[in-house]
């Protein structure tokens, strides 16, 4: 039985439209070409092959969907909304000759994930992706839990409601307070916990943001975030949003070509649980909405921040679990 997406407390953006969500799904078991053929046969659209292991599928109703092998060095980085995750690579500064890229991708197929980057859609239509997930599952797509080596994820790029400093601060605070509850609900795969891609925020940062009286000032938030989190490898990556809101405050980190400015919260925590037929993007969206519900409930958020500041245990996960009753 499919879930229905929960309405966030602020359902519409500044244009009075349903806020949009971009979904990125990683998996193994199918090649890029097999995935494109499956999507095209099932839903139509026109395929444009960008390189050997990256194809854009244009659909009249959906817009642009990217299907690619999720590794930097086999692509020429010649599309604007490239989201390939190169963070933490040992070869970041190594330039691969163009004629090596295709064969290298062939060799890596099956070892690194294929990723589908869906175009942003209204939150209320996230259930439309259920059919795609079911088709992938039926045709042999493998998710996070199908191998100890599959540190695959599902990312949500959640459009901000207003982008105001107050909204961003409250969402950050709510996320930090809910982080252990979310980890428990998601049951983050052990391999993904070991690897850096969904790293928790440092305790020093949590204590800074959750301090009583922390101001809703964009400049202060960006400076504190960048100084304590100079990486994309966070369970909630705020760098794309801060690069959109205040690029002039980002410093040298703005030189990272992987930081794509956009008015979204980049939520990286969820597994790609394709092995579970009841799991979908809606599952993870509904978990995310619990963050926004806390963020937009001023009295409840204020009480949680105050309680956090007086809990005496030195272990941040223990403190957060105690606050929200996580076993």
Short mmCIF file of N, CA and C in Angstrom, two decimals, residues 135-269:
data_model
loop_
_atom_site.label_atom_id
_atom_site.label_comp_id
_atom_site.label_asym_id
_atom_site.label_seq_id
_atom_site.Cartn_x
_atom_site.Cartn_y
_atom_site.Cartn_z
N UNK A 135 9.22 -0.33 -11.00
CA UNK A 135 9.77 -0.87 -12.25
C UNK A 135 11.26 -1.19 -12.10
N UNK A 136 11.99 -0.27 -11.50
CA UNK A 136 13.41 -0.51 -11.28
C UNK A 136 13.63 -1.76 -10.44
N UNK A 137 12.83 -1.88 -9.39
CA UNK A 137 12.94 -3.03 -8.49
C UNK A 137 12.63 -4.33 -9.24
N UNK A 138 11.59 -4.31 -10.06
CA UNK A 138 11.17 -5.50 -10.78
C UNK A 138 12.19 -5.92 -11.84
N UNK A 139 12.93 -4.95 -12.37
CA UNK A 139 13.92 -5.25 -13.41
C UNK A 139 15.32 -5.52 -12.86
N UNK A 140 15.44 -5.58 -11.54
CA UNK A 140 16.72 -6.00 -10.97
C UNK A 140 17.56 -4.91 -10.36
N UNK A 141 17.04 -3.71 -10.22
CA UNK A 141 17.80 -2.66 -9.55
C UNK A 141 18.01 -3.03 -8.08
N UNK A 142 19.22 -2.83 -7.59
CA UNK A 142 19.60 -3.25 -6.25
C UNK A 142 19.88 -2.03 -5.38
N UNK A 143 19.30 -2.02 -4.19
CA UNK A 143 19.46 -0.89 -3.30
C UNK A 143 20.53 -1.11 -2.24
N UNK A 144 20.52 -0.24 -1.26
CA UNK A 144 21.57 -0.19 -0.25
C UNK A 144 21.79 -1.51 0.46
N UNK A 145 20.74 -2.19 0.82
CA UNK A 145 20.87 -3.35 1.70
C UNK A 145 21.13 -4.66 0.95
N UNK A 146 21.28 -4.59 -0.38
CA UNK A 146 21.52 -5.81 -1.15
C UNK A 146 22.98 -6.23 -1.15
N UNK A 147 23.86 -5.39 -0.64
CA UNK A 147 25.27 -5.76 -0.52
C UNK A 147 25.93 -4.87 0.53
N UNK A 148 26.91 -5.42 1.24
CA UNK A 148 27.65 -4.63 2.22
C UNK A 148 28.45 -3.52 1.56
N UNK A 149 28.65 -3.63 0.24
CA UNK A 149 29.43 -2.63 -0.48
C UNK A 149 28.57 -1.52 -1.10
N UNK A 150 27.26 -1.62 -0.96
CA UNK A 150 26.37 -0.67 -1.61
C UNK A 150 26.01 0.47 -0.64
N UNK A 151 26.85 1.46 -0.59
CA UNK A 151 26.57 2.62 0.27
C UNK A 151 25.72 3.63 -0.49
N UNK A 152 24.60 3.16 -1.03
CA UNK A 152 23.78 3.98 -1.89
C UNK A 152 22.80 4.82 -1.08
N UNK A 153 22.43 5.95 -1.64
CA UNK A 153 21.50 6.82 -0.93
C UNK A 153 20.40 7.34 -1.82
N UNK A 154 19.40 7.90 -1.18
CA UNK A 154 18.37 8.69 -1.84
C UNK A 154 18.48 10.10 -1.25
N UNK A 155 18.64 11.08 -2.11
CA UNK A 155 18.75 12.46 -1.66
C UNK A 155 17.49 13.23 -2.02
N UNK A 156 17.07 14.09 -1.13
CA UNK A 156 15.97 15.00 -1.40
C UNK A 156 16.51 16.42 -1.43
N UNK A 157 16.19 17.16 -2.47
CA UNK A 157 16.50 18.58 -2.55
C UNK A 157 15.19 19.34 -2.36
N UNK A 158 14.98 19.79 -1.13
CA UNK A 158 13.69 20.34 -0.72
C UNK A 158 13.71 21.86 -0.88
N UNK A 159 12.85 22.36 -1.71
CA UNK A 159 12.78 23.81 -1.94
C UNK A 159 12.43 24.53 -0.64
N UNK A 160 13.15 25.62 -0.37
CA UNK A 160 12.84 26.42 0.80
C UNK A 160 11.46 27.04 0.64
N UNK A 161 10.85 27.40 1.76
CA UNK A 161 9.55 28.07 1.70
C UNK A 161 9.73 29.53 1.32
N UNK A 162 10.57 30.24 2.07
CA UNK A 162 10.83 31.66 1.79
C UNK A 162 12.32 31.93 1.63
N UNK A 163 13.14 31.13 2.29
CA UNK A 163 14.58 31.38 2.28
C UNK A 163 15.00 32.46 3.26
N UNK A 164 14.09 32.87 4.13
CA UNK A 164 14.45 33.88 5.12
C UNK A 164 15.44 33.32 6.13
N UNK A 165 16.21 34.19 6.75
CA UNK A 165 17.19 33.75 7.74
C UNK A 165 16.50 33.03 8.90
N UNK A 166 15.33 33.51 9.28
CA UNK A 166 14.60 32.87 10.39
C UNK A 166 14.18 31.45 10.01
N UNK A 167 13.65 31.29 8.79
CA UNK A 167 13.26 29.94 8.36
C UNK A 167 14.46 29.00 8.35
N UNK A 168 15.56 29.44 7.76
CA UNK A 168 16.74 28.58 7.63
C UNK A 168 17.28 28.20 9.01
N UNK A 169 17.35 29.15 9.92
CA UNK A 169 17.84 28.84 11.26
C UNK A 169 16.94 27.83 11.95
N UNK A 170 15.65 28.03 11.86
CA UNK A 170 14.72 27.12 12.54
C UNK A 170 14.77 25.72 11.96
N UNK A 171 14.94 25.61 10.64
CA UNK A 171 15.05 24.29 10.03
C UNK A 171 16.36 23.62 10.47
N UNK A 172 17.44 24.39 10.49
CA UNK A 172 18.72 23.84 10.95
C UNK A 172 18.61 23.36 12.40
N UNK A 173 18.03 24.18 13.25
CA UNK A 173 17.89 23.80 14.65
C UNK A 173 17.01 22.56 14.79
N UNK A 174 15.91 22.55 14.07
CA UNK A 174 15.00 21.40 14.15
C UNK A 174 15.69 20.14 13.63
N UNK A 175 16.47 20.30 12.56
CA UNK A 175 17.15 19.12 12.03
C UNK A 175 18.15 18.57 13.05
N UNK A 176 18.93 19.44 13.64
CA UNK A 176 19.90 18.99 14.63
C UNK A 176 19.20 18.28 15.79
N UNK A 177 18.09 18.80 16.21
CA UNK A 177 17.35 18.17 17.31
C UNK A 177 16.74 16.84 16.90
N UNK A 178 16.35 16.72 15.64
CA UNK A 178 15.70 15.50 15.16
C UNK A 178 16.67 14.49 14.57
N UNK A 179 17.94 14.84 14.47
CA UNK A 179 18.88 14.02 13.69
C UNK A 179 18.97 12.58 14.17
N UNK A 180 19.04 12.36 15.47
CA UNK A 180 19.15 10.99 15.96
C UNK A 180 17.85 10.22 15.74
N UNK A 181 16.72 10.90 15.87
CA UNK A 181 15.44 10.25 15.59
C UNK A 181 15.35 9.84 14.12
N UNK A 182 15.86 10.69 13.24
CA UNK A 182 15.85 10.37 11.81
C UNK A 182 16.77 9.20 11.52
N UNK A 183 17.95 9.20 12.11
CA UNK A 183 18.89 8.09 11.90
C UNK A 183 18.27 6.78 12.34
N UNK A 184 17.55 6.82 13.45
CA UNK A 184 16.89 5.62 13.94
C UNK A 184 15.78 5.18 12.99
N UNK A 185 14.97 6.13 12.52
CA UNK A 185 13.87 5.80 11.63
C UNK A 185 14.37 5.27 10.28
N UNK A 186 15.40 5.91 9.74
CA UNK A 186 15.98 5.49 8.47
C UNK A 186 16.73 4.18 8.62
N UNK A 187 17.27 3.94 9.83
CA UNK A 187 18.15 2.78 10.06
C UNK A 187 19.30 2.82 9.07
N UNK A 188 20.09 3.89 9.17
CA UNK A 188 21.15 4.14 8.20
C UNK A 188 22.08 2.93 8.10
N UNK A 189 22.30 2.49 6.88
CA UNK A 189 23.12 1.32 6.60
C UNK A 189 24.51 1.48 7.20
N UNK A 190 25.08 0.38 7.72
CA UNK A 190 26.36 0.46 8.42
C UNK A 190 27.48 0.97 7.51
N UNK A 191 27.47 0.56 6.24
CA UNK A 191 28.51 1.03 5.32
C UNK A 191 28.39 2.53 5.11
N UNK A 192 27.18 3.03 5.03
CA UNK A 192 26.98 4.46 4.86
C UNK A 192 27.37 5.22 6.13
N UNK A 193 27.24 4.56 7.28
CA UNK A 193 27.67 5.20 8.52
C UNK A 193 29.18 5.28 8.60
N UNK A 194 29.86 4.28 8.05
CA UNK A 194 31.32 4.27 8.09
C UNK A 194 31.91 5.28 7.12
N UNK A 195 31.34 5.35 5.92
CA UNK A 195 31.82 6.30 4.91
C UNK A 195 31.39 7.72 5.27
N UNK A 196 32.05 8.73 4.71
CA UNK A 196 31.81 10.11 5.17
C UNK A 196 30.58 10.80 4.60
N UNK A 197 29.89 10.19 3.63
CA UNK A 197 28.92 10.95 2.85
C UNK A 197 27.74 11.47 3.67
N UNK A 198 27.38 10.79 4.75
CA UNK A 198 26.24 11.24 5.56
C UNK A 198 26.68 11.54 6.99
N UNK A 199 27.87 12.12 7.11
CA UNK A 199 28.43 12.39 8.44
C UNK A 199 27.52 13.30 9.26
N UNK A 200 27.48 13.02 10.56
CA UNK A 200 26.74 13.88 11.48
C UNK A 200 27.45 15.23 11.62
N UNK A 201 26.71 16.22 12.06
CA UNK A 201 27.31 17.50 12.35
C UNK A 201 28.20 17.40 13.59
N UNK A 202 29.32 18.12 13.62
CA UNK A 202 30.15 18.10 14.81
C UNK A 202 29.38 18.60 16.03
N UNK A 203 29.71 18.06 17.18
CA UNK A 203 29.03 18.47 18.40
C UNK A 203 29.21 19.96 18.65
N UNK A 204 30.40 20.48 18.30
CA UNK A 204 30.65 21.91 18.51
C UNK A 204 29.68 22.76 17.69
N UNK A 205 29.34 22.28 16.49
CA UNK A 205 28.40 23.04 15.66
C UNK A 205 27.00 22.97 16.24
N UNK A 206 26.59 21.77 16.66
CA UNK A 206 25.26 21.63 17.26
C UNK A 206 25.10 22.53 18.47
N UNK A 207 26.11 22.57 19.32
CA UNK A 207 26.03 23.41 20.51
C UNK A 207 25.98 24.89 20.14
N UNK A 208 26.67 25.26 19.06
CA UNK A 208 26.67 26.66 18.62
C UNK A 208 25.28 27.07 18.14
N UNK A 209 24.70 26.26 17.24
CA UNK A 209 23.42 26.62 16.62
C UNK A 209 22.27 26.51 17.62
N UNK A 210 22.41 25.59 18.58
CA UNK A 210 21.34 25.37 19.55
C UNK A 210 21.54 26.17 20.83
N UNK A 211 22.47 27.10 20.81
CA UNK A 211 22.67 27.96 21.98
C UNK A 211 21.50 28.93 22.11
N UNK A 212 21.11 29.19 23.33
CA UNK A 212 20.03 30.15 23.57
C UNK A 212 20.40 31.51 22.98
N UNK A 213 19.47 32.09 22.24
CA UNK A 213 19.70 33.42 21.69
C UNK A 213 20.52 33.47 20.42
N UNK A 214 20.79 32.32 19.82
CA UNK A 214 21.54 32.36 18.55
C UNK A 214 20.73 33.18 17.55
N UNK A 215 21.36 34.16 16.89
CA UNK A 215 20.57 35.10 16.08
C UNK A 215 20.22 34.54 14.70
N UNK A 216 19.06 34.93 14.23
CA UNK A 216 18.63 34.57 12.87
C UNK A 216 19.24 35.57 11.90
N UNK A 217 20.55 35.49 11.74
CA UNK A 217 21.31 36.38 10.86
C UNK A 217 22.06 35.54 9.85
N UNK A 218 21.79 35.76 8.58
CA UNK A 218 22.35 34.92 7.53
C UNK A 218 23.87 34.93 7.56
N UNK A 219 24.47 36.11 7.70
CA UNK A 219 25.94 36.19 7.69
C UNK A 219 26.55 35.34 8.79
N UNK A 220 26.00 35.42 9.99
CA UNK A 220 26.51 34.63 11.11
C UNK A 220 26.32 33.13 10.84
N UNK A 221 25.16 32.75 10.32
CA UNK A 221 24.89 31.34 10.05
C UNK A 221 25.86 30.77 9.02
N UNK A 222 26.08 31.53 7.94
CA UNK A 222 26.97 31.04 6.89
C UNK A 222 28.39 30.93 7.40
N UNK A 223 28.86 31.94 8.11
CA UNK A 223 30.22 31.91 8.62
C UNK A 223 30.43 30.74 9.59
N UNK A 224 29.49 30.53 10.47
CA UNK A 224 29.62 29.42 11.43
C UNK A 224 29.55 28.08 10.71
N UNK A 225 28.65 27.98 9.76
CA UNK A 225 28.50 26.70 9.05
C UNK A 225 29.77 26.37 8.28
N UNK A 226 30.25 27.31 7.49
CA UNK A 226 31.42 27.04 6.64
C UNK A 226 32.65 26.76 7.48
N UNK A 227 32.83 27.48 8.59
CA UNK A 227 34.02 27.27 9.41
C UNK A 227 34.00 25.91 10.11
N UNK A 228 32.81 25.41 10.44
CA UNK A 228 32.71 24.14 11.17
C UNK A 228 32.32 22.96 10.28
N UNK A 229 31.87 23.27 9.06
CA UNK A 229 31.44 22.21 8.13
C UNK A 229 31.94 22.51 6.71
N UNK A 230 33.26 22.57 6.51
CA UNK A 230 33.78 22.92 5.18
C UNK A 230 33.77 21.72 4.23
N UNK A 231 32.62 21.09 4.10
CA UNK A 231 32.50 19.86 3.32
C UNK A 231 31.05 19.64 2.91
N UNK A 232 30.88 18.93 1.79
CA UNK A 232 29.54 18.52 1.37
C UNK A 232 29.07 17.30 2.13
N UNK A 233 29.97 16.64 2.81
CA UNK A 233 29.65 15.37 3.47
C UNK A 233 28.98 15.61 4.82
N UNK A 234 27.75 15.98 4.76
CA UNK A 234 26.91 16.14 5.94
C UNK A 234 25.54 15.54 5.65
N UNK A 235 24.89 15.05 6.69
CA UNK A 235 23.57 14.44 6.52
C UNK A 235 22.57 15.44 5.95
N UNK A 236 22.73 16.70 6.29
CA UNK A 236 21.97 17.78 5.68
C UNK A 236 22.98 18.80 5.16
N UNK A 237 23.20 18.78 3.86
CA UNK A 237 24.21 19.63 3.23
C UNK A 237 23.59 21.00 2.94
N UNK A 238 24.05 22.02 3.66
CA UNK A 238 23.50 23.36 3.52
C UNK A 238 24.28 24.21 2.52
N UNK A 239 25.38 23.70 1.99
CA UNK A 239 26.22 24.53 1.13
C UNK A 239 25.50 24.99 -0.14
N UNK A 240 24.70 24.16 -0.81
CA UNK A 240 23.99 24.69 -1.99
C UNK A 240 23.06 25.85 -1.66
N UNK A 241 22.37 25.76 -0.52
CA UNK A 241 21.47 26.85 -0.13
C UNK A 241 22.24 28.11 0.22
N UNK A 242 23.31 27.97 0.99
CA UNK A 242 24.08 29.15 1.35
C UNK A 242 24.78 29.75 0.14
N UNK A 243 25.19 28.91 -0.81
CA UNK A 243 25.79 29.43 -2.04
C UNK A 243 24.76 30.22 -2.86
N UNK A 244 23.50 29.83 -2.74
CA UNK A 244 22.41 30.56 -3.41
C UNK A 244 22.09 31.86 -2.69
N UNK A 245 22.01 31.80 -1.37
CA UNK A 245 21.58 32.97 -0.60
C UNK A 245 22.69 34.01 -0.41
N UNK A 246 23.93 33.54 -0.26
CA UNK A 246 25.01 34.47 0.09
C UNK A 246 26.35 33.98 -0.45
N UNK A 247 26.51 33.91 -1.77
CA UNK A 247 27.77 33.39 -2.33
C UNK A 247 28.98 34.18 -1.89
N UNK A 248 28.79 35.46 -1.62
CA UNK A 248 29.93 36.30 -1.23
C UNK A 248 30.48 35.95 0.14
N UNK A 249 29.73 35.18 0.92
CA UNK A 249 30.17 34.81 2.27
C UNK A 249 30.81 33.43 2.33
N UNK A 250 30.85 32.74 1.20
CA UNK A 250 31.27 31.35 1.20
C UNK A 250 32.77 31.14 1.18
N UNK A 251 33.53 32.16 0.82
CA UNK A 251 34.98 32.05 0.83
C UNK A 251 35.50 31.04 -0.18
N UNK A 252 36.64 30.42 0.14
CA UNK A 252 37.29 29.51 -0.80
C UNK A 252 36.44 28.29 -1.11
N UNK A 253 35.57 27.90 -0.19
CA UNK A 253 34.76 26.71 -0.43
C UNK A 253 33.86 26.88 -1.65
N UNK A 254 33.59 28.13 -2.01
CA UNK A 254 32.75 28.40 -3.17
C UNK A 254 33.43 27.96 -4.46
N UNK A 255 34.76 27.76 -4.41
CA UNK A 255 35.49 27.33 -5.60
C UNK A 255 35.23 25.87 -5.95
N UNK A 256 34.64 25.12 -5.04
CA UNK A 256 34.31 23.72 -5.29
C UNK A 256 33.24 23.65 -6.38
N UNK A 257 33.61 23.09 -7.53
CA UNK A 257 32.68 23.07 -8.67
C UNK A 257 31.46 22.21 -8.39
N UNK A 258 31.51 21.39 -7.34
CA UNK A 258 30.39 20.52 -7.03
C UNK A 258 29.30 21.21 -6.25
N UNK A 259 29.57 22.39 -5.75
CA UNK A 259 28.55 23.13 -5.01
C UNK A 259 27.71 23.91 -6.01
N UNK A 260 26.50 23.43 -6.22
CA UNK A 260 25.59 24.06 -7.18
C UNK A 260 24.61 24.93 -6.41
N UNK A 261 24.72 26.26 -6.53
CA UNK A 261 23.78 27.12 -5.80
C UNK A 261 22.34 26.82 -6.16
N UNK A 262 21.51 26.59 -5.16
CA UNK A 262 20.10 26.33 -5.41
C UNK A 262 19.33 26.54 -4.11
N UNK A 263 18.08 26.98 -4.21
CA UNK A 263 17.30 27.33 -3.01
C UNK A 263 16.68 26.10 -2.36
N UNK A 264 17.53 25.13 -1.96
CA UNK A 264 17.03 23.87 -1.42
C UNK A 264 17.84 23.42 -0.22
N UNK A 265 17.17 22.65 0.64
CA UNK A 265 17.84 21.87 1.68
C UNK A 265 18.23 20.54 1.05
N UNK A 266 19.53 20.24 1.05
CA UNK A 266 20.01 19.01 0.41
C UNK A 266 20.11 17.92 1.49
N UNK A 267 19.09 17.11 1.58
CA UNK A 267 18.96 16.08 2.63
C UNK A 267 19.52 14.78 2.10
N UNK A 268 20.66 14.33 2.67
CA UNK A 268 21.44 13.22 2.13
C UNK A 268 21.34 11.94 2.96
N UNK A 269 20.64 11.93 4.05
CA UNK A 269 20.71 10.83 5.00
C UNK A 269 20.10 9.51 4.52
#
